[in-house]
mmCIF file of C-alpha atoms and ligand atoms in Angstrom:
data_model
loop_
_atom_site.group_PDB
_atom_site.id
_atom_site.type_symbol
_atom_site.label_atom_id
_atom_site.label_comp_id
_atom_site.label_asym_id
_atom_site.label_seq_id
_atom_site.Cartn_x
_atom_site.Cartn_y
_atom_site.Cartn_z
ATOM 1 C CA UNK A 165 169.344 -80.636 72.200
ATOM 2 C CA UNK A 166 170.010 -83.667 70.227
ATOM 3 C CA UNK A 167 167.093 -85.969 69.299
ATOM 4 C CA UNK A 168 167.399 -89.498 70.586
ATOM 5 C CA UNK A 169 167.631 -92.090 67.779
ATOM 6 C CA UNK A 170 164.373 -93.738 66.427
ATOM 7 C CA UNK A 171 164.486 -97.298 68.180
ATOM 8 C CA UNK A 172 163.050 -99.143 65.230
ATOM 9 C CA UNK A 173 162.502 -102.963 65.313
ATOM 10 C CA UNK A 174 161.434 -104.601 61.840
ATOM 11 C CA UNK A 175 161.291 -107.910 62.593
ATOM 12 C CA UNK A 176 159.243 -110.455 65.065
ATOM 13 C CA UNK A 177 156.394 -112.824 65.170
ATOM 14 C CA UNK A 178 153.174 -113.859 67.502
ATOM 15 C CA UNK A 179 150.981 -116.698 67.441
ATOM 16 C CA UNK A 180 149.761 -115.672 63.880
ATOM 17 C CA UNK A 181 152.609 -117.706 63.038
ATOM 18 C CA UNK A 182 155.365 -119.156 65.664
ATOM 19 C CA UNK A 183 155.675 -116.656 68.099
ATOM 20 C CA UNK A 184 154.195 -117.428 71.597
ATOM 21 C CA UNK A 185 152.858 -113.800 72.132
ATOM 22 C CA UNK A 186 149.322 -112.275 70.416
ATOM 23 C CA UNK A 187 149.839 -109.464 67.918
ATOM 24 C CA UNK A 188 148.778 -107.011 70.879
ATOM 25 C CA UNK A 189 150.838 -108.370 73.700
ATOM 26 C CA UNK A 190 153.708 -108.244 71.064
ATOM 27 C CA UNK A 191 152.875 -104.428 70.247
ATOM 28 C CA UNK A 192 153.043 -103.914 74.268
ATOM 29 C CA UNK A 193 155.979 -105.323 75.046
ATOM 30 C CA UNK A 194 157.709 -103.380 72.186
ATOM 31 C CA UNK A 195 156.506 -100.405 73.501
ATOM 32 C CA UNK A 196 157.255 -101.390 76.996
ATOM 33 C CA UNK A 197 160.501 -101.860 75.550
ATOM 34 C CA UNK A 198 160.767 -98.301 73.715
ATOM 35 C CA UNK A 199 160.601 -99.190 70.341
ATOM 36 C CA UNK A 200 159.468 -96.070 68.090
ATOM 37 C CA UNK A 201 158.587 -97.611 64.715
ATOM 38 C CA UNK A 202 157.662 -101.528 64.833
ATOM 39 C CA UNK A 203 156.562 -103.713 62.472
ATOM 40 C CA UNK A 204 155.001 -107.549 63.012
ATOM 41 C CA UNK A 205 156.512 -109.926 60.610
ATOM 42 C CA UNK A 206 154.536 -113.345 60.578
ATOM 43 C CA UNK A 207 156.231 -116.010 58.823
ATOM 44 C CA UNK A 208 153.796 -116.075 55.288
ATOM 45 C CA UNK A 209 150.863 -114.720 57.334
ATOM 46 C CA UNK A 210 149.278 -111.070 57.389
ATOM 47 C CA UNK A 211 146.495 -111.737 59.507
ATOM 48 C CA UNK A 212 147.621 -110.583 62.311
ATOM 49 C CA UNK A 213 148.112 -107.157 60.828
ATOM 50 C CA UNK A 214 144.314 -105.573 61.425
ATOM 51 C CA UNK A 215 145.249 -106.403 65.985
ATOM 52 C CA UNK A 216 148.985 -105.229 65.799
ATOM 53 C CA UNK A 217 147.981 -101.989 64.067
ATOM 54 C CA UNK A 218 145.131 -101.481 66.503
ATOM 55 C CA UNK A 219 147.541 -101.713 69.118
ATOM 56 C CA UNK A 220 150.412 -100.213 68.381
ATOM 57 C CA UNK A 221 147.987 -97.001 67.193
ATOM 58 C CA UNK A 222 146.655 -97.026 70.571
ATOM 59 C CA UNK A 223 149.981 -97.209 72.115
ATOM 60 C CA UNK A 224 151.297 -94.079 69.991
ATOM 61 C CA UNK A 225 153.836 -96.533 68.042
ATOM 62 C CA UNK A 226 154.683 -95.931 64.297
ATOM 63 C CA UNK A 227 153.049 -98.795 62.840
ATOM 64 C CA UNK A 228 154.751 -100.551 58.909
ATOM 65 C CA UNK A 229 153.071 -103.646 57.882
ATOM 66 C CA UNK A 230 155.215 -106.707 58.084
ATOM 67 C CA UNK A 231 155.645 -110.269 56.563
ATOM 68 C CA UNK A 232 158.371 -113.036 56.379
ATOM 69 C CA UNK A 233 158.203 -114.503 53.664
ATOM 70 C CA UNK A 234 159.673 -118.499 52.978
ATOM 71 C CA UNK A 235 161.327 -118.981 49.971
ATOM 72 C CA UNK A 236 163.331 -121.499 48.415
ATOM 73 C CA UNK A 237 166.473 -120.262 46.590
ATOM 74 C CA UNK A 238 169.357 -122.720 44.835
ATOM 75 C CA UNK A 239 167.662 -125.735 46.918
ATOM 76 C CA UNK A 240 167.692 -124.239 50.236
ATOM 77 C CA UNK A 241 165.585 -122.119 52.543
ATOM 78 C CA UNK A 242 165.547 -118.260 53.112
ATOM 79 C CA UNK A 243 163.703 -115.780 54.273
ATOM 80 C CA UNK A 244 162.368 -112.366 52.659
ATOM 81 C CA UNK A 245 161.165 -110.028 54.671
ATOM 82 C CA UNK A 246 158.391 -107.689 52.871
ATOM 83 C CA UNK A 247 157.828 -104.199 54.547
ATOM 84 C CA UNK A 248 155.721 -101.117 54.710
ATOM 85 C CA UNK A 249 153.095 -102.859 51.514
ATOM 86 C CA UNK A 250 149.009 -102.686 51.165
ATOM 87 C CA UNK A 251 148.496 -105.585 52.569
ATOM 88 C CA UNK A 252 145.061 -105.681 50.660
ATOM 89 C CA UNK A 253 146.733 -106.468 47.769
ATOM 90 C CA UNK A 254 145.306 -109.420 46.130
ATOM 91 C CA UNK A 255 148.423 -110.865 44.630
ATOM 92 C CA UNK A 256 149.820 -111.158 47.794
ATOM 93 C CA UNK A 257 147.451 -112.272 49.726
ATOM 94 C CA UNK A 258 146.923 -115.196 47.756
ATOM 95 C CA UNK A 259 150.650 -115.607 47.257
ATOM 96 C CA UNK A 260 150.517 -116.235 50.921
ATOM 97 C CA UNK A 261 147.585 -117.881 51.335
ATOM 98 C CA UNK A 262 149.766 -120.711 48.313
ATOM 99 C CA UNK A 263 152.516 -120.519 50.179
ATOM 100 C CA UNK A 264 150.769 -121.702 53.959
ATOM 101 C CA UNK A 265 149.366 -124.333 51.514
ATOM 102 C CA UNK A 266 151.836 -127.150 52.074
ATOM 103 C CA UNK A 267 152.786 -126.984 55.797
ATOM 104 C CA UNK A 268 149.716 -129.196 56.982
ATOM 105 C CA UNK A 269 150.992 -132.320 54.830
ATOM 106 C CA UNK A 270 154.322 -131.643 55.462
ATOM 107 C CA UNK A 271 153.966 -131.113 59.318
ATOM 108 C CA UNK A 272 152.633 -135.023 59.138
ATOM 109 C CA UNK A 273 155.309 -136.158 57.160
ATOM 110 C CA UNK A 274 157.442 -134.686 59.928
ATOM 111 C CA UNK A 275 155.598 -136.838 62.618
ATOM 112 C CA UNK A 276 156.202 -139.761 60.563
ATOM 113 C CA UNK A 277 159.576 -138.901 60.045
ATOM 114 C CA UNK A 278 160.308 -138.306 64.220
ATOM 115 C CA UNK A 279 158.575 -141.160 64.625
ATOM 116 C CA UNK A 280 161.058 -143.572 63.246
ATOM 117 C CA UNK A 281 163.086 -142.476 65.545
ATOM 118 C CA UNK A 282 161.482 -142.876 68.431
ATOM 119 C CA UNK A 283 160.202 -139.353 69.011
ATOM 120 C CA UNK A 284 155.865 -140.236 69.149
ATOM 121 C CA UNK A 285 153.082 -138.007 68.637
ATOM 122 C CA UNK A 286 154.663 -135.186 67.462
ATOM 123 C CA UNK A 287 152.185 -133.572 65.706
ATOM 124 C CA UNK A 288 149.441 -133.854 68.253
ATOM 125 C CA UNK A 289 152.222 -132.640 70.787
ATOM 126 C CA UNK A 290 152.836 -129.417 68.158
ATOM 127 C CA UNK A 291 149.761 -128.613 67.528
ATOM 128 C CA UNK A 292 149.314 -127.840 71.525
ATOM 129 C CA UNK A 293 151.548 -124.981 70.631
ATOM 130 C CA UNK A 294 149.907 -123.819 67.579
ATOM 131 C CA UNK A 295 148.114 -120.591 67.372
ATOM 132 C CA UNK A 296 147.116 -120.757 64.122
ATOM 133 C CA UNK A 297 146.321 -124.294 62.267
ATOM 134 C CA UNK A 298 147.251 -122.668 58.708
ATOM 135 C CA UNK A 299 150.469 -122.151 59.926
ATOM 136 C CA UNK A 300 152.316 -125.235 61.771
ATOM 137 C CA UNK A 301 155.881 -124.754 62.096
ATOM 138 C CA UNK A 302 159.244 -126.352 63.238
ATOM 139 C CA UNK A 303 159.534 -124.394 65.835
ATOM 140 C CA UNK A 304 156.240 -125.767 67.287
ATOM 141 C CA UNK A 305 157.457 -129.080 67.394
ATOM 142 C CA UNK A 306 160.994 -127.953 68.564
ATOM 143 C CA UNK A 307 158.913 -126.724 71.541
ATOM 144 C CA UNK A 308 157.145 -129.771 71.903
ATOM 145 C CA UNK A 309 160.751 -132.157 71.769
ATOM 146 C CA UNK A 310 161.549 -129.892 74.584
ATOM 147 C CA UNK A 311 158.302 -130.626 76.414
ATOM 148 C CA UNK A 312 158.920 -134.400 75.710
ATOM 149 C CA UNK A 313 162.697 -133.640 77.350
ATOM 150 C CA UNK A 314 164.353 -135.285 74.704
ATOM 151 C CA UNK A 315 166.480 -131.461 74.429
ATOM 152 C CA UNK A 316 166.579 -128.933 76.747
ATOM 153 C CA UNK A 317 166.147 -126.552 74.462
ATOM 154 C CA UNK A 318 165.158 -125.934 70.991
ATOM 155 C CA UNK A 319 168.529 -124.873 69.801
ATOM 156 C CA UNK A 320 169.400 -128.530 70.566
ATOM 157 C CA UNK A 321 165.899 -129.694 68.856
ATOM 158 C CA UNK A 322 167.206 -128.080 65.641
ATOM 159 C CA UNK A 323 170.807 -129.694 65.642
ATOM 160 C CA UNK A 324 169.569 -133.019 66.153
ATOM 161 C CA UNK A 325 166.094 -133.540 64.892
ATOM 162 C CA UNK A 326 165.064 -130.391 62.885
ATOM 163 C CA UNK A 327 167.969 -128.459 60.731
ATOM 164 C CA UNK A 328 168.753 -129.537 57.250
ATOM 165 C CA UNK A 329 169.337 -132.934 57.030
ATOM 166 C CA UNK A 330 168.116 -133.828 60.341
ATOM 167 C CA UNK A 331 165.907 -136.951 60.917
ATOM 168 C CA UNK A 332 162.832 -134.920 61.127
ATOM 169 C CA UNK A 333 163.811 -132.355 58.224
ATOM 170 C CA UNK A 334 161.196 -132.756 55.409
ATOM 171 C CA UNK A 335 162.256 -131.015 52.480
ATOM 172 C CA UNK A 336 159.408 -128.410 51.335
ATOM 173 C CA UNK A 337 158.912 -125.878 47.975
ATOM 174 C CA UNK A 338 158.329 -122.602 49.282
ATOM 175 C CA UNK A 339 157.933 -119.497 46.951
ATOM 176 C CA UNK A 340 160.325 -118.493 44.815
ATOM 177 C CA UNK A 341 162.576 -115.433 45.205
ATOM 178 C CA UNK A 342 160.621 -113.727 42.238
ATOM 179 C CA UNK A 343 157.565 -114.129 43.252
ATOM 180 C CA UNK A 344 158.396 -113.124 46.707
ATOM 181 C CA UNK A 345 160.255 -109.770 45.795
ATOM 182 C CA UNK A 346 157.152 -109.860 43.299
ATOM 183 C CA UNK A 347 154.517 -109.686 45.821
ATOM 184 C CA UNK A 348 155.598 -107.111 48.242
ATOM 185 C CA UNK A 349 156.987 -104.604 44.922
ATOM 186 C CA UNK A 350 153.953 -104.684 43.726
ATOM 187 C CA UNK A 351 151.924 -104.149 46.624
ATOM 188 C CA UNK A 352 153.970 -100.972 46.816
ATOM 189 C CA UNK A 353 156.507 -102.255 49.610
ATOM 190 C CA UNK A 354 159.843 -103.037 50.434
ATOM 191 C CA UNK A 355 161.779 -106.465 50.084
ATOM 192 C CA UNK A 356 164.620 -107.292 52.545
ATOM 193 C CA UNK A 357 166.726 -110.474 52.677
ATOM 194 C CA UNK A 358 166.090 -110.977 56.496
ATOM 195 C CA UNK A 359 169.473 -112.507 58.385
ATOM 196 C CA UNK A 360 171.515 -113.209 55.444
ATOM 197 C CA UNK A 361 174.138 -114.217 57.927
ATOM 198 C CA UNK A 362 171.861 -117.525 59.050
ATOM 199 C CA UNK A 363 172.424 -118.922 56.006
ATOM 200 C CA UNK A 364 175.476 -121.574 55.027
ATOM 201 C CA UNK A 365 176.337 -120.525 51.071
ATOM 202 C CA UNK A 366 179.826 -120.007 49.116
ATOM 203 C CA UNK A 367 180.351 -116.718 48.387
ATOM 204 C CA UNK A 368 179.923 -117.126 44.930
ATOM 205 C CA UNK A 369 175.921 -118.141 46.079
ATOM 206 C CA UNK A 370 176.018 -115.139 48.041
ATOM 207 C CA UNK A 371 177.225 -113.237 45.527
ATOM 208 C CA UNK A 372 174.503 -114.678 43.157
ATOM 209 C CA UNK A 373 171.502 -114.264 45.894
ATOM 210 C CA UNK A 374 172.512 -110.620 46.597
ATOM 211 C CA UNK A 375 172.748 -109.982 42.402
ATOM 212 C CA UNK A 376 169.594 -111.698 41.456
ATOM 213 C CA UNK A 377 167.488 -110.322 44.512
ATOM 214 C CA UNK A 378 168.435 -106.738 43.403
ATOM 215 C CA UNK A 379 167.832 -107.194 40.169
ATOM 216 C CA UNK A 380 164.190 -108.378 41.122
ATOM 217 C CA UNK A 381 163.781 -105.066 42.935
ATOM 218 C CA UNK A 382 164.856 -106.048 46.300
ATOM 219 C CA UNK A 383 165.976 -103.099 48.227
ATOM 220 C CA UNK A 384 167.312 -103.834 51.860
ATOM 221 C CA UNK A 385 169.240 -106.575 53.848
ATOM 222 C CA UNK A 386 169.121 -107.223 57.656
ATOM 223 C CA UNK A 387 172.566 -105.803 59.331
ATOM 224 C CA UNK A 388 171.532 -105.892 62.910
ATOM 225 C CA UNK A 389 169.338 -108.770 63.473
ATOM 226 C CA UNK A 390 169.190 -111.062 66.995
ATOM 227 C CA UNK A 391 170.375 -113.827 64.122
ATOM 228 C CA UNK A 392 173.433 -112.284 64.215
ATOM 229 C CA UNK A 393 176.692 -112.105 65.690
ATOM 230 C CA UNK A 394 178.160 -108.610 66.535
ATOM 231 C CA UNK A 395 181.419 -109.888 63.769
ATOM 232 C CA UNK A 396 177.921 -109.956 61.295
ATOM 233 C CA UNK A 397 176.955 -106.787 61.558
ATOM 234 C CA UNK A 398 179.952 -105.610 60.415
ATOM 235 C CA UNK A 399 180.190 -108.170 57.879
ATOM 236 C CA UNK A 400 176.727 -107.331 56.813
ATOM 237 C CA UNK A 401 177.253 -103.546 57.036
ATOM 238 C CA UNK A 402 179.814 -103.887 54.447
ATOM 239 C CA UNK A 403 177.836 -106.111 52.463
ATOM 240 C CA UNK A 404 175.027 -103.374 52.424
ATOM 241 C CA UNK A 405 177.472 -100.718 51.338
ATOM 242 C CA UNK A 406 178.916 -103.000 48.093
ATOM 243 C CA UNK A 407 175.596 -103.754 46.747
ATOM 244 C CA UNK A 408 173.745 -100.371 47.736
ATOM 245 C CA UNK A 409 171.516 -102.260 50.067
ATOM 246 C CA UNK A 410 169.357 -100.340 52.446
ATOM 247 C CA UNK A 411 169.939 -101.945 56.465
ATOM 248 C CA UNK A 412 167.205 -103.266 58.642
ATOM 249 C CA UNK A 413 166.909 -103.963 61.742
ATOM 250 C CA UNK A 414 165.097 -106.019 63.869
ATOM 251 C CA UNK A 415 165.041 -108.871 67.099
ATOM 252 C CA UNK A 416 163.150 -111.713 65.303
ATOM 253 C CA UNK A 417 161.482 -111.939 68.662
ATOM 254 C CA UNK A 418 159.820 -115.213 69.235
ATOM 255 C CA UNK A 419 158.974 -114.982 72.728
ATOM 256 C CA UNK A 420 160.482 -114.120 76.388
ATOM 257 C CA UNK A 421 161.901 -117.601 76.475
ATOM 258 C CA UNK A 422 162.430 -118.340 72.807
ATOM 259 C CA UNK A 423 164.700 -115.360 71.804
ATOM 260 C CA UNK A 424 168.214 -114.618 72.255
ATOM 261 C CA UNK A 425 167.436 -110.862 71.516
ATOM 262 C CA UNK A 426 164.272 -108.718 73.463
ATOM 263 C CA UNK A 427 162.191 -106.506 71.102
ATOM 264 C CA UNK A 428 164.082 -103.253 70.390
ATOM 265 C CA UNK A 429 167.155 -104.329 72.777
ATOM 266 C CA UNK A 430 169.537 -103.986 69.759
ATOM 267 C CA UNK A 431 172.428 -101.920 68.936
ATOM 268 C CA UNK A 432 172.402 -99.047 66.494
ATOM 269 C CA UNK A 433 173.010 -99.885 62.624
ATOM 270 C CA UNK A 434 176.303 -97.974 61.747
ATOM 271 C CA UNK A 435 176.685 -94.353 61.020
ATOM 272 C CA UNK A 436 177.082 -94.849 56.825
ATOM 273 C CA UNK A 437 174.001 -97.058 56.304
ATOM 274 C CA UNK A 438 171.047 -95.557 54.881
ATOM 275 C CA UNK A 439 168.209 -97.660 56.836
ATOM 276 C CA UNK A 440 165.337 -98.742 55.327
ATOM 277 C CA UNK A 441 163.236 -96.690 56.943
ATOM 278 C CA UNK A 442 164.316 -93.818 55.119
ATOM 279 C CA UNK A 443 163.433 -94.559 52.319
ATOM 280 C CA UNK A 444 159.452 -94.375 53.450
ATOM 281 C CA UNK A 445 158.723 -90.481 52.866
ATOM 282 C CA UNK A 446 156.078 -90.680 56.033
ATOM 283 C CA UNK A 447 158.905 -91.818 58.146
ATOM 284 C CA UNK A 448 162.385 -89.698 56.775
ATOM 285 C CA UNK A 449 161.287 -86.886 58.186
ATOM 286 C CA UNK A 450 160.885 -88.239 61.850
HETATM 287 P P1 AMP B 116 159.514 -123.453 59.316
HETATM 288 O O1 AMP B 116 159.021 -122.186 58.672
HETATM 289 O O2 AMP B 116 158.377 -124.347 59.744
HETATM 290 O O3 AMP B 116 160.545 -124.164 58.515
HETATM 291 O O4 AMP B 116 160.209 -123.026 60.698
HETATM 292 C C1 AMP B 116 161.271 -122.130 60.699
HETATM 293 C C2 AMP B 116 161.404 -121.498 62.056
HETATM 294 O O5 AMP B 116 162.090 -122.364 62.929
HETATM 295 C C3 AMP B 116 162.237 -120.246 62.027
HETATM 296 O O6 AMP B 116 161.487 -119.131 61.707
HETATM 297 C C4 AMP B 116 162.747 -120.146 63.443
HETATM 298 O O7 AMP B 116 161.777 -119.560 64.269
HETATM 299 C C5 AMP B 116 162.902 -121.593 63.822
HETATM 300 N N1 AMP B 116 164.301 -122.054 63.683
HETATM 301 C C6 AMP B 116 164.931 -122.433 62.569
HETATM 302 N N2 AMP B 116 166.208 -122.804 62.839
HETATM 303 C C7 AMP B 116 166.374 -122.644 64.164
HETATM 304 C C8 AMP B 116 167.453 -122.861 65.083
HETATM 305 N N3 AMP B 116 168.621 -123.348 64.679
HETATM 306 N N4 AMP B 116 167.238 -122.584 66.378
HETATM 307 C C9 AMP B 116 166.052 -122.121 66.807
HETATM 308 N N5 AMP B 116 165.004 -121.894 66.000
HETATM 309 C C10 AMP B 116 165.156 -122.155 64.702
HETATM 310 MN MN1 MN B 117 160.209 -118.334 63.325
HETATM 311 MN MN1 MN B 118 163.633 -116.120 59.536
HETATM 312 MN MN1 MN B 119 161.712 -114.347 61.819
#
């Protein structure tokens, strides 16, 4: 008899943040979708941790506390995902809490911005969408341009009105990589760099990222990701093997219509990783 391999999905969101599912409906549809181990990953929230627990303990799912952390690195935005922490920690909490801080004001200088040109009431129109007022997001007005059918769909929203550089891209200070990789260490959890492949540096900033973020005490990069292409899980695969990484995986499941990837519907990560999952003793011997 062989064993059938833990499904394990490390990365998605609900309305805690910008997903359009509740922590619970989220921990039903993984199940639904026969994920093993599953962990909610709000962008710089944690409330939503005390309902997706509940849940997924209910539903006989391995529960590992989640977060997604926004950080600004060399001028640009990326994303750290923090895994498997106490997420009583106080540090961290209020890291979080400082790092929510700025999206109000920022959201309305994003409305202004849209505004000149031509796209009106936008943050009214987002905050239809928003589940949680400390935590407005881009993709809440992307799904709001779409309402407005100004795109079809937010994919389009982000090339025209939302990406870098866009007419309704405000620049924004998030946390920094050391504080991020900080946070989660210390609250006795794991750091990954969550779709490295999303992200348009040299290689020498690559290099740099993947150098400084270990020597922080980051552990783990995404590999198989829905922000990936199949070419990046290879590329990422071999990435993880240079630098010693641990591999994650995970959909970054926003919502049935939202996602390109279902929760759990993702291939295997590659023989030679060691996933990151291993490394938590209550999980290696599953
Ligand atoms: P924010 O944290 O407010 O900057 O919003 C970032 C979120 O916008 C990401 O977590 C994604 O959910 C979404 N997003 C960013 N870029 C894109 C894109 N090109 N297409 C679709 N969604 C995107
Ligand atoms: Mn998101
Ligand atoms: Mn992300
Ligand atoms: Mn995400």
């Amino acid at each position: 008899m062989f064993a059938r391999p833990l499904n394990v999905d490390l990365h998605c969101h609900s309305t805690i943040s910008d997903g359009v599912l509740a922590p619970a409906e989220v921990a039903a549809r993984a199940k639904k979708n026969g994920v093993d181990v599953w962990a909610l990953t709000d962008h710089d929230e944690i409330r939503g941790i005390p309902e997706a627990r509940a849940a997924a303990n209910a539903l006989g799912m391995r529960y590992i506390t989640g977060v997604e952390i926004s950080v600004t690195w060399a001028g640009r935005t990326i994303h750290i995902v923090g895994l498997n922490f106490d997420e009583t920690y106080p540090e961290l909490v209020q890291g979080l809490e400082a790092t929510r801080s700025g999206r109000e004001l920022r959201a309305r200088d994003m409305a202004a911005e849209l505004a000149k040109v031509g796209i009106e009431g936008a943050y009214e129109g987002a905050l239809k969408y928003v589940g949680n007022p400390d935590l407005i997001s881009r993709s809440h007005f992307a799904r709001y341009i779409v309402e407005t059918g100004e795109c079809a769909d937010i994919n389009e929203v982000f090339k025209r009105y939302l990406g870098d550089g866009k007419p309704g891209f405000v620049p924004h200070r998030w946390a920094t990589l050391a504080e991020a990789v900080g946070w989660i260490s210390r609250a006795g959890g794991t750091a990954v760099i969550a779709h490295p492949g999303r992200y348009e540096f040299s290689p020498v900033a690559f290099d740099a990222l993947f150098r400084e973020f270990k020597a922080l005490g980051g552990a783990g990069i995404e590999v198989v990701t829905g922000s990936h292409t199949v070419d990046q899980y290879s590329e990422y695969s071999r990435v993880a093997t240079r630098y010693g990484f641990l591999s994650s995986r995970g959909s970054d499941f926003h919502g049935p219509h939202d996602s390109v990837v279902d929760l759990g519907k993702l291939p295997a990560l590659a023989p030679m990783l060691k996933p990151v999952w291993e490394a938590w003793p209550e999980l290696a011997q599953v």
